[in-house]
Short mmCIF file of C-alpha atoms in Angstrom, two decimals:
data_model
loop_
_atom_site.label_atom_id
_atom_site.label_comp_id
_atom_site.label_asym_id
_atom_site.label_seq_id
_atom_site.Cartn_x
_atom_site.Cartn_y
_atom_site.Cartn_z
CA UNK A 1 0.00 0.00 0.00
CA UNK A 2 1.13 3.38 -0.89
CA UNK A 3 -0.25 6.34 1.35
CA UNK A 4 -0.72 9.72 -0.02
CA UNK A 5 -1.32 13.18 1.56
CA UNK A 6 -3.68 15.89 0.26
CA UNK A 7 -3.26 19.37 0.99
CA UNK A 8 -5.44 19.68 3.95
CA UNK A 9 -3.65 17.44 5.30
CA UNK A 10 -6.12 14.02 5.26
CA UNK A 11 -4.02 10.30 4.45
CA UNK A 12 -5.44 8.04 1.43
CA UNK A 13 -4.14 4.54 1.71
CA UNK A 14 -3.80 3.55 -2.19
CA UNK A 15 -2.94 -0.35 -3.88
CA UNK A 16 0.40 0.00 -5.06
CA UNK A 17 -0.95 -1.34 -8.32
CA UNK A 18 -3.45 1.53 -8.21
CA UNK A 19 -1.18 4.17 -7.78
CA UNK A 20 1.64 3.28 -10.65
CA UNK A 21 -0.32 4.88 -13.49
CA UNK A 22 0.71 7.92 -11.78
CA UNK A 23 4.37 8.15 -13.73
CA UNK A 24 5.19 10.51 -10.79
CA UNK A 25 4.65 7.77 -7.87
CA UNK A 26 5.72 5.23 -10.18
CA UNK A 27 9.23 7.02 -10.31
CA UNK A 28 9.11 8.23 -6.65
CA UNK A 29 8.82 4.11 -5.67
CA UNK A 30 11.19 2.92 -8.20
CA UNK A 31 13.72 5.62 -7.29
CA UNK A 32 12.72 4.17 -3.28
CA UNK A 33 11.28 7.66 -2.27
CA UNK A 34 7.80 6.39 -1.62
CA UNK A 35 8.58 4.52 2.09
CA UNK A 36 6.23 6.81 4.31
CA UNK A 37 3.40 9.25 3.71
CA UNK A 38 3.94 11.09 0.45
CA UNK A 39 2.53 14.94 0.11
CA UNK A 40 0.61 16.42 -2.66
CA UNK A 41 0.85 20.22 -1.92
CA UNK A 42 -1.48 20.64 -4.90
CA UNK A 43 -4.09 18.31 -4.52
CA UNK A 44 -7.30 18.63 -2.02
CA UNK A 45 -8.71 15.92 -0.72
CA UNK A 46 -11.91 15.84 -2.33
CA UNK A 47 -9.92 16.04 -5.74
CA UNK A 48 -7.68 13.34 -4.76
CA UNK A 49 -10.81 11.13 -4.12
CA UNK A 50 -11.72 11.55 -7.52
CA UNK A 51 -8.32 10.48 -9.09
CA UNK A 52 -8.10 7.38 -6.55
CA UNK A 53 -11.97 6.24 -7.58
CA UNK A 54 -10.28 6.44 -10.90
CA UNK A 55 -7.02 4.63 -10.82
CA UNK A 56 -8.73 1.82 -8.25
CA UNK A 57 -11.12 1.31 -11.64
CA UNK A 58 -8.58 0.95 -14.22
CA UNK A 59 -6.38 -0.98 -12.07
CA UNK A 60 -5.98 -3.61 -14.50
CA UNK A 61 -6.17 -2.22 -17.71
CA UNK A 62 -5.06 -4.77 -19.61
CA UNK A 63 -6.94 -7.24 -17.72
CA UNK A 64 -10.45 -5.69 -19.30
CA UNK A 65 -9.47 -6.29 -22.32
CA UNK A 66 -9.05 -10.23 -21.77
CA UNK A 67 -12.69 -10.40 -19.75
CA UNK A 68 -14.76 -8.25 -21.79
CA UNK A 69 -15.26 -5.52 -18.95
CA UNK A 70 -13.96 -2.93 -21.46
CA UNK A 71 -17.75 -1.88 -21.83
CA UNK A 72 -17.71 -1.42 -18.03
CA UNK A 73 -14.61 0.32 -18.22
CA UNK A 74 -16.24 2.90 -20.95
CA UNK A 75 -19.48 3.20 -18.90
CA UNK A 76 -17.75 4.07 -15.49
CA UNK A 77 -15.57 6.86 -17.91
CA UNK A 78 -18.72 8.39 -19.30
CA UNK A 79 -19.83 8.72 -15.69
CA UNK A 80 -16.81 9.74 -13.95
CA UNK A 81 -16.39 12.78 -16.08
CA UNK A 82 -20.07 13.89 -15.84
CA UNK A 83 -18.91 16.37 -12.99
CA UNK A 84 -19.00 19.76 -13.13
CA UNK A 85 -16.54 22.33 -14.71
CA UNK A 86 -14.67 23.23 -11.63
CA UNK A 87 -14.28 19.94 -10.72
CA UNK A 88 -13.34 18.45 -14.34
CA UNK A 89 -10.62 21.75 -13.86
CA UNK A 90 -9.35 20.56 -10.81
CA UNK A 91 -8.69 17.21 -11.92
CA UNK A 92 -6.64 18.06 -14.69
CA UNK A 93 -4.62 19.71 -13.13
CA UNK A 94 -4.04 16.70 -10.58
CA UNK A 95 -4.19 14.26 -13.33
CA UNK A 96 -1.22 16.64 -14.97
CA UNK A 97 1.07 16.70 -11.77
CA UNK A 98 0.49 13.36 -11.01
CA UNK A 99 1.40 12.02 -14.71
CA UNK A 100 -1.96 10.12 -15.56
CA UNK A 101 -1.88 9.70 -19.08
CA UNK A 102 -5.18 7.93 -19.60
CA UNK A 103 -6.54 10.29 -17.12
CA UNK A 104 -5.29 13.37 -18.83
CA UNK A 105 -7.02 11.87 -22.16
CA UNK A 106 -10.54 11.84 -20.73
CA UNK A 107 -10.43 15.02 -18.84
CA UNK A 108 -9.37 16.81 -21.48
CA UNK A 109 -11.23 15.55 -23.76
CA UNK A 110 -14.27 16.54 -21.74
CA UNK A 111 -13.03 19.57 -21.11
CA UNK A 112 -12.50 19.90 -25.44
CA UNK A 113 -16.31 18.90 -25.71
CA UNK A 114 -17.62 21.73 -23.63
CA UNK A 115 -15.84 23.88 -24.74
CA UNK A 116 -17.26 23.09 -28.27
CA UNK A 117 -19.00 25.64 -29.87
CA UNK A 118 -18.88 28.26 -26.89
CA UNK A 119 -18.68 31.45 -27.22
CA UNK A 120 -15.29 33.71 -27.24
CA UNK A 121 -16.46 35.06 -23.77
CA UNK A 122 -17.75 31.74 -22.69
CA UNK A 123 -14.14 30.44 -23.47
CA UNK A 124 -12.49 33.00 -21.45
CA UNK A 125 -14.27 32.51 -18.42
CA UNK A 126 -14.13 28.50 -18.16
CA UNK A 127 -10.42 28.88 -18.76
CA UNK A 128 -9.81 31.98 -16.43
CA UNK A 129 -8.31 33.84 -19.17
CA UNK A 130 -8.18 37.69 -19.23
CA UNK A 131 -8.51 39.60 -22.25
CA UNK A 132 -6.09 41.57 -23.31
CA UNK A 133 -7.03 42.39 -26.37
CA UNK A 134 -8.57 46.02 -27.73
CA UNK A 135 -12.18 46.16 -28.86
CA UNK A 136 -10.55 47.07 -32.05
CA UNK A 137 -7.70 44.18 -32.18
CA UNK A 138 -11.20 41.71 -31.59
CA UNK A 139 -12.67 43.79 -34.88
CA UNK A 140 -9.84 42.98 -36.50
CA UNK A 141 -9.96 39.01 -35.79
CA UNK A 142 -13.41 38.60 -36.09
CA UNK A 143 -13.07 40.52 -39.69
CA UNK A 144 -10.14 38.08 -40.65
CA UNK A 145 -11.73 34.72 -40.46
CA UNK A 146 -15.94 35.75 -40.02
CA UNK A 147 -16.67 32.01 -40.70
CA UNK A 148 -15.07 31.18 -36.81
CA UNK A 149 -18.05 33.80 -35.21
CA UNK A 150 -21.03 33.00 -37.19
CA UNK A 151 -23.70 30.53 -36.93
CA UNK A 152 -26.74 29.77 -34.69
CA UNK A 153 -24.81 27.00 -32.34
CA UNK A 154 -22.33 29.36 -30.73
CA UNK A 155 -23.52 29.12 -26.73
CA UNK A 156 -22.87 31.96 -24.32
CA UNK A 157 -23.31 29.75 -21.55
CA UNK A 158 -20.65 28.94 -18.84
CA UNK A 159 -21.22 25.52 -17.52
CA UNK B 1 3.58 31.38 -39.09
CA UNK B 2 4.62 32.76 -35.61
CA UNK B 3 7.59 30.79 -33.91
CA UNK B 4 7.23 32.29 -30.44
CA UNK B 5 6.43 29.53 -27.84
CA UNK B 6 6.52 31.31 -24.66
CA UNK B 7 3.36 32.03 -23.58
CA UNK B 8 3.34 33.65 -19.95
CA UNK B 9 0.45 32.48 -18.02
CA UNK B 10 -2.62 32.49 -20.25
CA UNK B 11 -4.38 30.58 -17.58
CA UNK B 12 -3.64 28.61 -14.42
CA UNK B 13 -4.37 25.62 -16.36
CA UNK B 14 -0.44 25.97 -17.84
CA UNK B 15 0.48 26.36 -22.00
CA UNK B 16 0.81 22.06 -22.05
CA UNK B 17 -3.02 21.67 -20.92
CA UNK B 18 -3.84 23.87 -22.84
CA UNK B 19 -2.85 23.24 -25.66
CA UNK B 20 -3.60 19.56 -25.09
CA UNK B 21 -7.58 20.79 -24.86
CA UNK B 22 -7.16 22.97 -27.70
CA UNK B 23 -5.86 20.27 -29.83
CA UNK B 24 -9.15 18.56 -29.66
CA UNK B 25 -11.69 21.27 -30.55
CA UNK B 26 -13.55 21.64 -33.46
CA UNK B 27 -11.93 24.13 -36.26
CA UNK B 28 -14.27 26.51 -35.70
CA UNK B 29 -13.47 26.91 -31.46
CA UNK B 30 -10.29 27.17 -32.49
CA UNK B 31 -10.58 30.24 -34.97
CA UNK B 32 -12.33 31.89 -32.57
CA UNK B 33 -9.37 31.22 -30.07
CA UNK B 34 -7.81 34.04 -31.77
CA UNK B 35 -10.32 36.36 -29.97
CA UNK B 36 -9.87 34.97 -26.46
CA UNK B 37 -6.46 36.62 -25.77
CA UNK B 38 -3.37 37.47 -27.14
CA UNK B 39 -1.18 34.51 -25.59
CA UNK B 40 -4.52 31.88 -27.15
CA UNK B 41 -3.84 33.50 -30.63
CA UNK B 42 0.31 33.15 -30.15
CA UNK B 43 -0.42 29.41 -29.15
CA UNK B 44 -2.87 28.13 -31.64
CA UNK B 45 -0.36 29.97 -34.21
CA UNK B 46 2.96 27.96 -33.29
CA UNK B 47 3.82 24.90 -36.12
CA UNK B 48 3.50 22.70 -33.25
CA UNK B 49 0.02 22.98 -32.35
CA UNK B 50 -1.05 22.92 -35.75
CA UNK B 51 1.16 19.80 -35.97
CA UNK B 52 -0.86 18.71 -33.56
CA UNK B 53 -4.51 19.79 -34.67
CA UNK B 54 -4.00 18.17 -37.69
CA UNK B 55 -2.59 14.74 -36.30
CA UNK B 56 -5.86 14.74 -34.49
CA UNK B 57 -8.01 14.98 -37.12
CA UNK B 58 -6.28 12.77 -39.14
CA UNK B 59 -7.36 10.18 -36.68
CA UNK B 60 -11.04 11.42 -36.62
CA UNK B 61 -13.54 8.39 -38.99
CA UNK B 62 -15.42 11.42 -40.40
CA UNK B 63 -12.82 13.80 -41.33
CA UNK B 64 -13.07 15.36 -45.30
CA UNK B 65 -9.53 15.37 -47.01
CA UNK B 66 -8.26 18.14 -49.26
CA UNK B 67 -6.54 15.86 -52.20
CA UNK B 68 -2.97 17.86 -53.66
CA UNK B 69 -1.04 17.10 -56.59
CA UNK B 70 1.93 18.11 -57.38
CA UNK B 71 4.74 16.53 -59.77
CA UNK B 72 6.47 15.06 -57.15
CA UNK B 73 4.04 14.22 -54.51
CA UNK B 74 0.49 13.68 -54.21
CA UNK B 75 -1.45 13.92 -50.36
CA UNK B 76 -4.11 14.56 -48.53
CA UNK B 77 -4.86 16.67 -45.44
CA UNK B 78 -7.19 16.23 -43.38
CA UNK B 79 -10.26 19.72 -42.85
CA UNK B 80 -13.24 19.62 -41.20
CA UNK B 81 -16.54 22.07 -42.37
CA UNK B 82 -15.42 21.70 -46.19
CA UNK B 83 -18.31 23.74 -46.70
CA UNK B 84 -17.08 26.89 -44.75
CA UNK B 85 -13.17 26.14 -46.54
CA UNK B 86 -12.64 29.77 -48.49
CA UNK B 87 -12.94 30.42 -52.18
CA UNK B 88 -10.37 31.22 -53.61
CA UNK B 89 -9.93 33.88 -55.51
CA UNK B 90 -8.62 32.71 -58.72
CA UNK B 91 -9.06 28.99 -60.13
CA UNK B 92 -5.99 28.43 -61.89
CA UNK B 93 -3.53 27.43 -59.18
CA UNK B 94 -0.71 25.33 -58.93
CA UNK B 95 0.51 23.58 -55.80
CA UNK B 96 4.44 24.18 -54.93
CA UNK B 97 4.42 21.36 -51.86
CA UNK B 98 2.89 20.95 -48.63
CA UNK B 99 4.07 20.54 -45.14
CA UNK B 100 2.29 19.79 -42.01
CA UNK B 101 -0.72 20.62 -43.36
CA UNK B 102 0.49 23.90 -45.26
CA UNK B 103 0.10 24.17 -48.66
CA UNK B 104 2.07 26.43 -50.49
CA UNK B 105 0.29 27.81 -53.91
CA UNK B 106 1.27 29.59 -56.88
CA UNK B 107 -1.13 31.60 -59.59
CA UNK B 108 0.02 33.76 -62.27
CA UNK B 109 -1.58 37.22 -62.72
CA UNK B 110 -1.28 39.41 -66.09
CA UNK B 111 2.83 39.77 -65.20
CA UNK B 112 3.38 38.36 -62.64
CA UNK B 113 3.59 34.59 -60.44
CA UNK B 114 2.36 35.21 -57.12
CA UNK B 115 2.49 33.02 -54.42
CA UNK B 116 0.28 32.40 -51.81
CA UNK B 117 0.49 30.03 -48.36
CA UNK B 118 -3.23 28.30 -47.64
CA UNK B 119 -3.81 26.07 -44.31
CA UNK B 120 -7.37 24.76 -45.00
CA UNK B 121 -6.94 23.04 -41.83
CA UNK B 122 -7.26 26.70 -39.94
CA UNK B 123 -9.02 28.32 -42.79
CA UNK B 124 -6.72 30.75 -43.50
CA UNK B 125 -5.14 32.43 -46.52
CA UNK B 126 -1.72 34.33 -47.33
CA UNK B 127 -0.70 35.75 -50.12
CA UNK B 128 3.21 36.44 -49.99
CA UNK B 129 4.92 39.59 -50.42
CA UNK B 130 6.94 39.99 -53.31
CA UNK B 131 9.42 43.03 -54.21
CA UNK B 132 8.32 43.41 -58.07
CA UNK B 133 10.97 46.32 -58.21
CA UNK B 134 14.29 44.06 -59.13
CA UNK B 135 12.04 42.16 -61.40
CA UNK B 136 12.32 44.80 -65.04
CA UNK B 137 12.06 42.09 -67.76
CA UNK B 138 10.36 38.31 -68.62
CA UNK B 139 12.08 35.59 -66.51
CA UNK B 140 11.32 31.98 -65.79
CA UNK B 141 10.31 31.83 -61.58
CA UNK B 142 11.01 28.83 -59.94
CA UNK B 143 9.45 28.30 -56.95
CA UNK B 144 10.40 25.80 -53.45
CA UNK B 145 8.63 25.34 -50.28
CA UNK B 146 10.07 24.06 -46.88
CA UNK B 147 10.71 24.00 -43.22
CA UNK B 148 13.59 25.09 -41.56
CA UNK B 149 13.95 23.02 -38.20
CA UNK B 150 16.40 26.03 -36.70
CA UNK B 151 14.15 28.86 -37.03
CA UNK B 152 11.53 26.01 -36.64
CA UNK B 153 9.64 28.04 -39.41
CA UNK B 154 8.41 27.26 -43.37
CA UNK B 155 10.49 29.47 -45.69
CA UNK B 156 9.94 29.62 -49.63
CA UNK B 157 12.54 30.17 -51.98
CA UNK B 158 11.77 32.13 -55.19
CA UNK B 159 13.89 31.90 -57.97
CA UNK B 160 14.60 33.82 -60.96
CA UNK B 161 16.28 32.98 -64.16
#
């Protein structure tokens, strides 16, 4: 068992074959760095929950394959990224600093879906982005490629 | 194309995410990325992430292809929205090469061969700058097209005879 610390401070107890698809753990145990607690200064426990629910599910990925659960494995996907935006954000981020490739993959391509079709202010505010740019400069943009801002499926909403 | 690839914090989500969620949005998201800030337009702009747009829809079943000739080489690269591709302006073209998904075009006006660069993957259309003033009498033009991994940028070569 491999325990790992959030950053308020609460201990998960993870299978070591769990926690390898992190390539971060899996190098801190190989390299023998993993023998007591190990901290995760930016990952909060309810965040963390989320990633171990994950990993403990695709513990044997190759395994599903052989025993036909791959149709399980693509049902409990759909439904572990049917969370909201924050929380699909926060989990990327973990998924990144931990090294989940797989992981990374289905967040982002969740995150790539809702982001489909949103509008330019839409975008900005799901990714925390400030504009910089002049009213004018947007003109400009919008003038240069008109065929990116039209339509009737652009959505304004944040979710 | 822009070669710049440091982009100071666009978002807390980091340039790598980013561009990772980027890479999977539909052409038209990603045109209007150019709106969202300045750092989203220097991003989506970089040979890299339009390496890596296009290797993505490559992969995608229901993808349209753009089909190029030229003596040399024939290919196809992959658009999406053929529909909403631009016209352009004049039919006779000729294709000098493609790379990554950049097609490098030549048309001749009344005196003159112009060239032009078109990325149908990003919908967009260049035509290149040409000092006409050394040029006084009829010459045969050659034309070349390629990428220069040092300035990690697509240069053409024009050449006159």
């Amino acid at each position: 068992m491999v325990k790992l610390k959030s950053n308020d401070d609460k201990e998960f107890e993870v299978e070591e074959a769990a926690v390898i698809q992190s390539e971060m753990i899996k190098n801190m145990i190989e390299d023998g760095c993993a023998t007591s607690v190990i901290p995760l200064p930016n990952i909060d426990s309810k965040t963390l929950i989320k990633v171990i629910e994950y990993l403990n599910k695709h513990i044997n990925m190759g395994k599903a394959a052989e025993t036909g659960e791959e149709d399980d494995l693509k049902e409990f996907d759909e439904q572990f990224v049917n969370m909201g935006w924050e929380e699909l954000f926060d989990v990327i981020m973990a998924a990144n600093y931990l090294n989940i490739h797989e992981l990374m993959e289905l967040c982002c391509q969740s995150a790539a879906d809702r982001l489909k079709n949103k509008s330019v202010r839409a975008v900005r505010e799901m990714l925390k982005i400030t504009n910089d740019l002049t009213e004018e400069e947007e003109q400009e943009i919008i003038n240069d490629a008109p065929w990116a801002f039209e339509g009737p499926e652009i959505d304004d909403t944040v979710n | 194309m822009q070669n710049e690839r440091k982009i100071i914090n666009i978002s807390i989500l980091g340039e790598e995410i980013l561009e990772d969620i980027f890479s999977r949005l539909i052409l038209k998201t990603v045109g209007q990325l150019n709106c969202v800030c300045k750092g989203c337009k220097t991003l989506i702009s970089t040979p890299w992430f339009i390496f890596a747009l296009l290797k993505r829809f490559s992969s995608c079943i229901d993808a349209h292809y753009l089909l190029f000739q030229t003596r040399e080489t024939t290919g196809l690269i992959p658009i999406q929205n053929p529909s909403c591709l631009i016209k352009l302006l004049v039919s006779d073209y000729s294709t000098v090469g493609s790379i990554k998904g950049l097609i490098c075009l030549t048309t001749t006006n009344s005196f003159h061969k112009l060239i032009c660069l078109w990325n149908p993957s990003m919908n967009q259309f260049k035509l290149i700058p040409i000092n006409l003033q050394n040029i006084r009498r009829k010459c045969h033009v050659s034309v070349g097209f390629g990428y220069e991994q040092i300035s990690d940028d697509y240069k053409v070569i024009r050449i006159l005879n």
